[in-house]
Short mmCIF file of C-alpha atoms and ligand atoms in Angstrom, two decimals:
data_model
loop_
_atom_site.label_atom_id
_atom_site.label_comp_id
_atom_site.label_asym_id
_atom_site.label_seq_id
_atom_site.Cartn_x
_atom_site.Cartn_y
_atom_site.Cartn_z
CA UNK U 38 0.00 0.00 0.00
CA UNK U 39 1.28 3.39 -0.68
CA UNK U 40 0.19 7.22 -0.64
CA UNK U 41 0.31 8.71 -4.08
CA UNK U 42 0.20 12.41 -3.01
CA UNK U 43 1.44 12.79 0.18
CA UNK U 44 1.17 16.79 -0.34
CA UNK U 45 -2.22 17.41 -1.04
CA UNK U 46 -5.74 15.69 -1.35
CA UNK U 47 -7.00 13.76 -4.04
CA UNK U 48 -9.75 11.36 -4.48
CA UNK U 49 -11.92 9.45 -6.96
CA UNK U 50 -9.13 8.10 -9.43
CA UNK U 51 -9.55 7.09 -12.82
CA UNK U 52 -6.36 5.25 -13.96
CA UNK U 53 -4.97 4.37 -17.45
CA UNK U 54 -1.90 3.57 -18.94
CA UNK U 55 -1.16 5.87 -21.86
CA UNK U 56 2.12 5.45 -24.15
CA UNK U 57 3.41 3.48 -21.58
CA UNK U 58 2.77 5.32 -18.41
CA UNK U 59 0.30 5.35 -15.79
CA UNK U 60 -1.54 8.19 -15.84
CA UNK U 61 -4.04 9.07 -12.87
CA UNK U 62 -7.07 11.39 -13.21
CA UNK U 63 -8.52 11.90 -9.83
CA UNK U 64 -10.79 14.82 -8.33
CA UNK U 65 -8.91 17.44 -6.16
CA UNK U 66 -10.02 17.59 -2.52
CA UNK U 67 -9.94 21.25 -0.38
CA UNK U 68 -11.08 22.78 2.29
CA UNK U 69 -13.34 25.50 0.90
CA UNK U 70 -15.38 25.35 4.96
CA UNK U 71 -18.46 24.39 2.74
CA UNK U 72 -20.58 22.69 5.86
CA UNK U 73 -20.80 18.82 5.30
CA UNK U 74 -24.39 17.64 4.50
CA UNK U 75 -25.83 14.53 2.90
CA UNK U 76 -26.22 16.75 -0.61
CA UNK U 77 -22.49 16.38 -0.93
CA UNK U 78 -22.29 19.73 -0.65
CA UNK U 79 -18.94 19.88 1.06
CA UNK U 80 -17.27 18.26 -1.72
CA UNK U 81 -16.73 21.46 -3.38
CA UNK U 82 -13.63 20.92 -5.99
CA UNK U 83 -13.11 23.75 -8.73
CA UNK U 84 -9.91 21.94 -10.83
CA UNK U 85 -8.24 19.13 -11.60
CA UNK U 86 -4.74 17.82 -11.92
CA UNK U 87 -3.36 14.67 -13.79
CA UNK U 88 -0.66 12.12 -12.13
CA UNK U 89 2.05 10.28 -14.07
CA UNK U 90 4.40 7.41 -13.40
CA UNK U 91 6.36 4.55 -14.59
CA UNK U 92 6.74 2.83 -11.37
CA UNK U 93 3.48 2.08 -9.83
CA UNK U 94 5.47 0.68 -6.20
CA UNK U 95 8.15 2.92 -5.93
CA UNK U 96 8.19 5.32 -8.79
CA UNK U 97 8.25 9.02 -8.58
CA UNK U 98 4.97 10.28 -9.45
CA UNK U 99 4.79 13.47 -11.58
CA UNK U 100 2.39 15.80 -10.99
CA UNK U 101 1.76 17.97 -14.31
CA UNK U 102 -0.88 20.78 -12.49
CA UNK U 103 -4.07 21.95 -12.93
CA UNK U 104 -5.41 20.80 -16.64
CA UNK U 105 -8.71 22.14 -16.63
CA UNK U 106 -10.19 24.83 -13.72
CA UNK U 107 -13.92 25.17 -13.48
CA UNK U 108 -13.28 29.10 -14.01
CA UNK U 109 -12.75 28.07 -18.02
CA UNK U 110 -16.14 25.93 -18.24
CA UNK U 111 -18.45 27.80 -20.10
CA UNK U 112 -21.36 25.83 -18.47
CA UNK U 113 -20.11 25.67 -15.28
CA UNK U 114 -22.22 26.20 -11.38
CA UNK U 115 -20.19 24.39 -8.92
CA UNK U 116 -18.57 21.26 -8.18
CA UNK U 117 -15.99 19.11 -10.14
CA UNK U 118 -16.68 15.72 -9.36
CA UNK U 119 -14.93 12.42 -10.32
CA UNK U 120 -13.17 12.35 -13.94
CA UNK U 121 -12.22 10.25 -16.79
CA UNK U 122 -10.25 10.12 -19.62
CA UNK U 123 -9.91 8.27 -22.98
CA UNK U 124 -7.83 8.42 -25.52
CA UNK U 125 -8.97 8.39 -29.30
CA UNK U 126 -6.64 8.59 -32.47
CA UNK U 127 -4.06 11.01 -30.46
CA UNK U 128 -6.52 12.70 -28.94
CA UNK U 129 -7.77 12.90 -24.73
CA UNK U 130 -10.86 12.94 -24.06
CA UNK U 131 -12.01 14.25 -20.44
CA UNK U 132 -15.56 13.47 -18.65
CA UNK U 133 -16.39 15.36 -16.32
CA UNK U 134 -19.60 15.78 -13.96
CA UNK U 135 -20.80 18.92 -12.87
CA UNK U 136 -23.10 21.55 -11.56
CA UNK U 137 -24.86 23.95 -14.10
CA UNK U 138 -26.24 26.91 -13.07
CA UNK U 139 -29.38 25.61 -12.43
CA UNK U 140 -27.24 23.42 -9.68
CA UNK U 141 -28.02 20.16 -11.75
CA UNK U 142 -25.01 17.79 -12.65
CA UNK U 143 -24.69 17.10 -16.48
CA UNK U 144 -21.00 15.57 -17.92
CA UNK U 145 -18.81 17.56 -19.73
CA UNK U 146 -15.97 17.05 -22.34
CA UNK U 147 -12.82 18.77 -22.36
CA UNK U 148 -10.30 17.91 -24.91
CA UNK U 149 -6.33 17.52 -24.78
CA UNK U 150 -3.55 16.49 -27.61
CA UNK U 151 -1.64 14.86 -24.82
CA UNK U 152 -2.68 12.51 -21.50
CA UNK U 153 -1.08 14.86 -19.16
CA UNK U 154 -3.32 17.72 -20.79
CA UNK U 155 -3.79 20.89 -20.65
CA UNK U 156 -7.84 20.07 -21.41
CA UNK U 157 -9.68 22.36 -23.46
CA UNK U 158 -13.81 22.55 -22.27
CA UNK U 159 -16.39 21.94 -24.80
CA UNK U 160 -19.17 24.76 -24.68
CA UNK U 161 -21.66 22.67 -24.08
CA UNK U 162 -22.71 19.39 -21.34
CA UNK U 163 -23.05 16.17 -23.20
CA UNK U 164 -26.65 16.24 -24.65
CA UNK U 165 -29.01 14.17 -22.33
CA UNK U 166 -26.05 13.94 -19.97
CA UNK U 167 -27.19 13.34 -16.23
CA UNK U 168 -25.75 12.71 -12.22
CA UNK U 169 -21.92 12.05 -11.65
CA UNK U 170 -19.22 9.29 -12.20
CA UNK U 171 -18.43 8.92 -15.72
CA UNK U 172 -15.97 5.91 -16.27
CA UNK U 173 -15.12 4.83 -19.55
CA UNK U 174 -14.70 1.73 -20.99
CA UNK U 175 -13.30 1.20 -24.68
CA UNK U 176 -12.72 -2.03 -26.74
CA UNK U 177 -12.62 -2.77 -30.15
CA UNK U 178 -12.96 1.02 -30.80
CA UNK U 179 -16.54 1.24 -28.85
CA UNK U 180 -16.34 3.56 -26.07
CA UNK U 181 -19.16 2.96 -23.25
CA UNK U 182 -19.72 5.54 -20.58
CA UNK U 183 -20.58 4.48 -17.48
CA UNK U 184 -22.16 6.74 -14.81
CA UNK U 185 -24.70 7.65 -12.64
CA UNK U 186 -24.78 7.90 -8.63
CA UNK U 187 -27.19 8.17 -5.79
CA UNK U 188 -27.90 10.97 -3.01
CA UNK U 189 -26.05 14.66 -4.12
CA UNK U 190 -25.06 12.46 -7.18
CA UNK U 191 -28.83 12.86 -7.98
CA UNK U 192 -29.71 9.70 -9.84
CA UNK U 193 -33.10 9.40 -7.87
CA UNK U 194 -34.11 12.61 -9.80
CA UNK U 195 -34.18 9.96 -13.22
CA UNK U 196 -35.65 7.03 -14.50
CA UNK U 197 -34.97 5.73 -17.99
CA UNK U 198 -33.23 8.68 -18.85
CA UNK U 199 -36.40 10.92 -17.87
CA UNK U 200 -36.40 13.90 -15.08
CA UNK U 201 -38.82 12.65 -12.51
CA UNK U 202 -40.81 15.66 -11.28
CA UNK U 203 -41.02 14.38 -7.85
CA UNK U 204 -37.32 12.28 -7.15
CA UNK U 205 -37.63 9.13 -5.49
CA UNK U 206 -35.17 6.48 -4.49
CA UNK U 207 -37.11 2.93 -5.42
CA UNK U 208 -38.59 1.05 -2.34
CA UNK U 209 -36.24 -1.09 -0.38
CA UNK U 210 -38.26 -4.52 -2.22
CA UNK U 211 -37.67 -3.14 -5.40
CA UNK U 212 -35.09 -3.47 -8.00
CA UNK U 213 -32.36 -0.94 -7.06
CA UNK U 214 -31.57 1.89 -8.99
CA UNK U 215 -28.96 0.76 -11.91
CA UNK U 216 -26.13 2.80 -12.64
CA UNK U 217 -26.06 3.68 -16.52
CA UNK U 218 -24.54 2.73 -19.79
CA UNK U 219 -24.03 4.63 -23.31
CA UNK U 220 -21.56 4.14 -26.19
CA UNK U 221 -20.18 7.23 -27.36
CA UNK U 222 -20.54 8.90 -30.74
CA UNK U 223 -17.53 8.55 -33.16
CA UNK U 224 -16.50 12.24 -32.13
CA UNK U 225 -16.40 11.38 -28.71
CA UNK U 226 -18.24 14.08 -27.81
CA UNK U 227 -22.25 12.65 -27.39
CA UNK U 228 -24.15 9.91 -26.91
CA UNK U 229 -24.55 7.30 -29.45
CA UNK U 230 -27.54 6.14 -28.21
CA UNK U 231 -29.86 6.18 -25.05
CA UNK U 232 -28.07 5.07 -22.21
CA UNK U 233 -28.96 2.08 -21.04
CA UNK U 234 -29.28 0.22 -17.04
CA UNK U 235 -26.55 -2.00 -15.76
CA UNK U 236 -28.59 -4.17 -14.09
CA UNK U 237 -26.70 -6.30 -10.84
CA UNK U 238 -28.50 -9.99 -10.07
CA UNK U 239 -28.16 -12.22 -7.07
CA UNK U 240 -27.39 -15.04 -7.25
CA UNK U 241 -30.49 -16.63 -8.52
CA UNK U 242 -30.82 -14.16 -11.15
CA UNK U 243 -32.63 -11.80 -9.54
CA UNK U 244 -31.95 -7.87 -9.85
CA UNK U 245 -30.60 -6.77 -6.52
CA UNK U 246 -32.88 -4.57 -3.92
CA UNK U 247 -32.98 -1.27 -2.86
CA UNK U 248 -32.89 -2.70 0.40
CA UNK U 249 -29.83 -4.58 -0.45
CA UNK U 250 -27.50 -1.83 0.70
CA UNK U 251 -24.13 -3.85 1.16
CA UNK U 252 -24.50 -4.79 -2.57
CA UNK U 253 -26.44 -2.47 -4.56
CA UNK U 254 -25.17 -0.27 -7.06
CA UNK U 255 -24.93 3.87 -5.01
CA UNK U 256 -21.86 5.37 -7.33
CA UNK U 257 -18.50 5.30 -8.47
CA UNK U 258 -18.57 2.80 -11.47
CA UNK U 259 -15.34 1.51 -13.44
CA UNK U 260 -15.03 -1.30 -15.56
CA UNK U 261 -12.64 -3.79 -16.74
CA UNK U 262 -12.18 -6.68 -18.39
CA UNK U 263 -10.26 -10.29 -17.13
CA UNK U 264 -9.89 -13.42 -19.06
CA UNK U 265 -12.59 -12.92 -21.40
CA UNK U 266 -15.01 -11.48 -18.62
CA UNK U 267 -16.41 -7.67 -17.40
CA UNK U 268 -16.08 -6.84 -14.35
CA UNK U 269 -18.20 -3.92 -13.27
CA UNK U 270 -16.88 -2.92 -9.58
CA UNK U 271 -18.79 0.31 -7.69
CA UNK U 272 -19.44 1.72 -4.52
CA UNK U 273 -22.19 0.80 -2.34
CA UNK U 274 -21.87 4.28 -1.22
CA UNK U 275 -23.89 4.46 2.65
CA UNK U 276 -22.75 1.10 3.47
CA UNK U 277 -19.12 1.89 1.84
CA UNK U 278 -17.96 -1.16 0.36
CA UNK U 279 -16.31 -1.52 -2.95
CA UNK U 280 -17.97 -4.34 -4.99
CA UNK U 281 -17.49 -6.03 -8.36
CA UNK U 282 -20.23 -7.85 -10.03
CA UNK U 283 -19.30 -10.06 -13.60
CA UNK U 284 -21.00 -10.52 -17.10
CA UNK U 285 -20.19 -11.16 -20.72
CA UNK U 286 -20.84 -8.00 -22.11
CA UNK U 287 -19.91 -4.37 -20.86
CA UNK U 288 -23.92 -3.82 -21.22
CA UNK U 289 -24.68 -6.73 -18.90
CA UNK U 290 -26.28 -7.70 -17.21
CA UNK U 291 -23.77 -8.52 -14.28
CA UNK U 292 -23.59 -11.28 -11.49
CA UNK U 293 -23.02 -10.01 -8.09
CA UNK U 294 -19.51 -11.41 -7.24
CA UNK U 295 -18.17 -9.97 -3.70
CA UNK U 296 -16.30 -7.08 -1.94
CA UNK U 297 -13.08 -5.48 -3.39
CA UNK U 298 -12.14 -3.40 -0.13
CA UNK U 299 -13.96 -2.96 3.13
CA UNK U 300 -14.66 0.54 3.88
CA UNK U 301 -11.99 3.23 4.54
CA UNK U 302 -11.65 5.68 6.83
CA UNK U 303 -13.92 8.56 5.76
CA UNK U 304 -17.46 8.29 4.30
CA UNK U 305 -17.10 7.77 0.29
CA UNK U 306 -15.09 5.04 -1.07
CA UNK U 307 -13.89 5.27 -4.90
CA UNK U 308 -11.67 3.34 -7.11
CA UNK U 309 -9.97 2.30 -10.05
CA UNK U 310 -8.49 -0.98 -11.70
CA UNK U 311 -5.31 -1.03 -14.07
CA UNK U 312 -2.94 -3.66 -14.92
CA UNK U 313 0.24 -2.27 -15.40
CA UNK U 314 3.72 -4.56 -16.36
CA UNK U 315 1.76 -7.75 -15.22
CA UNK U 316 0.35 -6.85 -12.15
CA UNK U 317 -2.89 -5.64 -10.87
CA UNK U 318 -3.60 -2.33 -8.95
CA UNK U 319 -6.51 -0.86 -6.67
CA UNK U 320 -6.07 2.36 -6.89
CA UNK U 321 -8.68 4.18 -4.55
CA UNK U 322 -8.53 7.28 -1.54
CA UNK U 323 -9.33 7.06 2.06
CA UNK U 324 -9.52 10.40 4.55
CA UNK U 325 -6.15 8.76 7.05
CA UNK U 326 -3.94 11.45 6.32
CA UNK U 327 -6.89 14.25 7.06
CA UNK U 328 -7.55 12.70 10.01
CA UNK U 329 -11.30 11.14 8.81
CA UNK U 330 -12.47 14.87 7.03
CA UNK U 331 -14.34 12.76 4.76
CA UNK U 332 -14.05 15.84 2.39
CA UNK U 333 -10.06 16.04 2.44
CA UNK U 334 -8.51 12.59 0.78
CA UNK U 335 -5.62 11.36 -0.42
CA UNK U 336 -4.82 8.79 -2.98
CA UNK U 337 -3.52 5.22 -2.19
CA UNK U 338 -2.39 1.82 -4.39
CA UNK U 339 -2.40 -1.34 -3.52
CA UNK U 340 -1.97 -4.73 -5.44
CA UNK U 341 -5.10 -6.41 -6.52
CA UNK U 342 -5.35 -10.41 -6.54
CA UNK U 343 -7.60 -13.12 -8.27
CA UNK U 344 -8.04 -16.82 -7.36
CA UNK U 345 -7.82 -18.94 -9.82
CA UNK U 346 -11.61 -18.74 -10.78
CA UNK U 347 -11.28 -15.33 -11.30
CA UNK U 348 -13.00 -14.10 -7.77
CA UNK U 349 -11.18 -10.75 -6.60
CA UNK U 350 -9.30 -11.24 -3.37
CA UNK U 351 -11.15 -8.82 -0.99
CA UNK U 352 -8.93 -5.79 0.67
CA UNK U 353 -9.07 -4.46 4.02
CA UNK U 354 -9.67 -0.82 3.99
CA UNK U 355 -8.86 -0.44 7.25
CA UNK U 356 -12.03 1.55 8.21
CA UNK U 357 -14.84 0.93 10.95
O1 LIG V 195 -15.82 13.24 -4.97
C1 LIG V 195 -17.19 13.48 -4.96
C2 LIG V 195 -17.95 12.20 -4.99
O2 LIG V 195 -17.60 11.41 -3.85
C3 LIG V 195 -17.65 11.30 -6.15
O3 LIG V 195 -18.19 11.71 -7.36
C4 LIG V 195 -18.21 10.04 -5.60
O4 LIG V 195 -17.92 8.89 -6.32
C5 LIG V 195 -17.63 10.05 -4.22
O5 LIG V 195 -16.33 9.55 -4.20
#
């Protein structure tokens, strides 16, 4: 296990490796004395900086600065939530969630010639863009966008893609509220299509509850892919694990699987999954250094294991 950052706080990582390096996207934590609530209010970041290194146990990591300040978004209200970035014939692609100023959270695009940026904003919010967590996900030269997330993430304000005039989170007996799936447009810069629900079943097949709170779906999706299978892994936000649930398709639907890492210290819990020179990493935040500010967090790696039949060897996150 090791600190990233040591300097300053950062969360929410999205990891890839990009012409050979490991490049980390994550949000950037401060103390702006917004008072916590359960609106996420606190969580009040206004930029973003991109990570490098080459050596993901001991390496220096590189810290290239701010790449894209919520001062330059055309569109922009408040709050820069968790990031992602893809890469396209030369070109970087950043997704972004964020306030308008009607305080509702739509994804942006910013665009950079290089991984460590600078990134340049689009005017505009994806069209039909909605809540927080945008991971992306490419093979074969599809891109899927995954995203969505409960609470001040405001997912419950949705269903099927439609703004509910009076938000509701489902029942605990009924199906829980999916996060979401689209392909991308060519351009990289829409929707390709309607996004659709990534449904989690138990295991008899059954979509998992509402009331299922250590295993339903709450925020923070990533995906990845090990021999031959998808592995969509998310937080269970209020109950704070880190799960991963399997399928045969990056649309699903997914088989709930097991825990990744118990919870942290500090309330949200975030991750991603890279392999990188044969190994695989968990690369997520806790609130340790900030002494439990769930707010203030700081970036951590640690190796991630599979048993032979492909179940993820769970993590202790050290938290209550
Ligand atoms: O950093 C703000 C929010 O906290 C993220 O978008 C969530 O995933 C949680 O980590």
């Amino acid at each position: 296990m090791r600190y990233l950052v040591p300097n300053d706080y950062m969360a929410d990582p999205a990891v890839h490796v990009f012409n050979g390096k490991v490049f980390i996207y994550p949000s950037h934590d401060w103390e702006s004395d917004v008072p916590e609530n359960d609106n996420g209010d606190h969580f009040n970041m206004k930029d973003y900086h991109v990570f490098s290194m080459d050596d993901v146990e001991n390496g220096q990591v590189t810290d290239h600065g701010v790449v894209l300040d919520v001062k330059d978004i055309p569109w922009a209200g408040r709050q820069l939530w968790d990031s992602d970035v893809a890469c396209k014939n030369g070109k970087y692609y950043m997704y972004f969630p964020l306030k308008d100023k009607n305080d509702v959270f739509r994804i942006g695009v910013a665009i950079a010639d290089r991984p460590e940026g600078p990134f340049i904003p689009q005017s505009d919010p994806i069209r039909g863009s909605y809540s927080i967590d945008p991971a992306v996900f490419e093979e074969n030269g599809s891109y899927y966008m995954y995203f969505g997330g409960l609470w001040g993430g405001q997912l419950q304000r949705y269903r099927d893609n439609k703004a509910q005039e009076n938000p509701s989170i489902p029942a605990d007996s009924e199906a829980a509220l999916p996060a979401r799936v689209a392909k991308l447009s060519g351009d990289m810069l829409q929707f390709a299509e309607e996004s659709k629900p990534v449904v989690i079943l138990d295991e008899k097949g059954k979509p998992l509850t509402q009331g299922d709170t250590t295993r339903r779906f709450f925020e923070a999706s990533w995906m990845h892919k090990y021999n031959g299978k998808y592995y969509f892994t998310y937080s269970t936000g209020d109950t704070h694990f880190l799960c991963y649930a399997t399928g045969d398709s990056p649309y699903g639907p997914f088989t709930y699987q097991g825990v990744i890492l118990t919870p942290v210290v500090g309330w949200t819990t975030h991750h991603a999954i890279v392999e990188y020179k044969g190994k695989w990493y968990l690369f997520h935040h806790d609130s340790v250094p900030s002494g439990g500010r769930t707010w203030l967090r700081s970036l951590k790696v640690t190796e991630l294991t599979y048993t032979p039949d492909g179940k993820i060897n769970t993590i202790n996150g050290g938290g209550g």
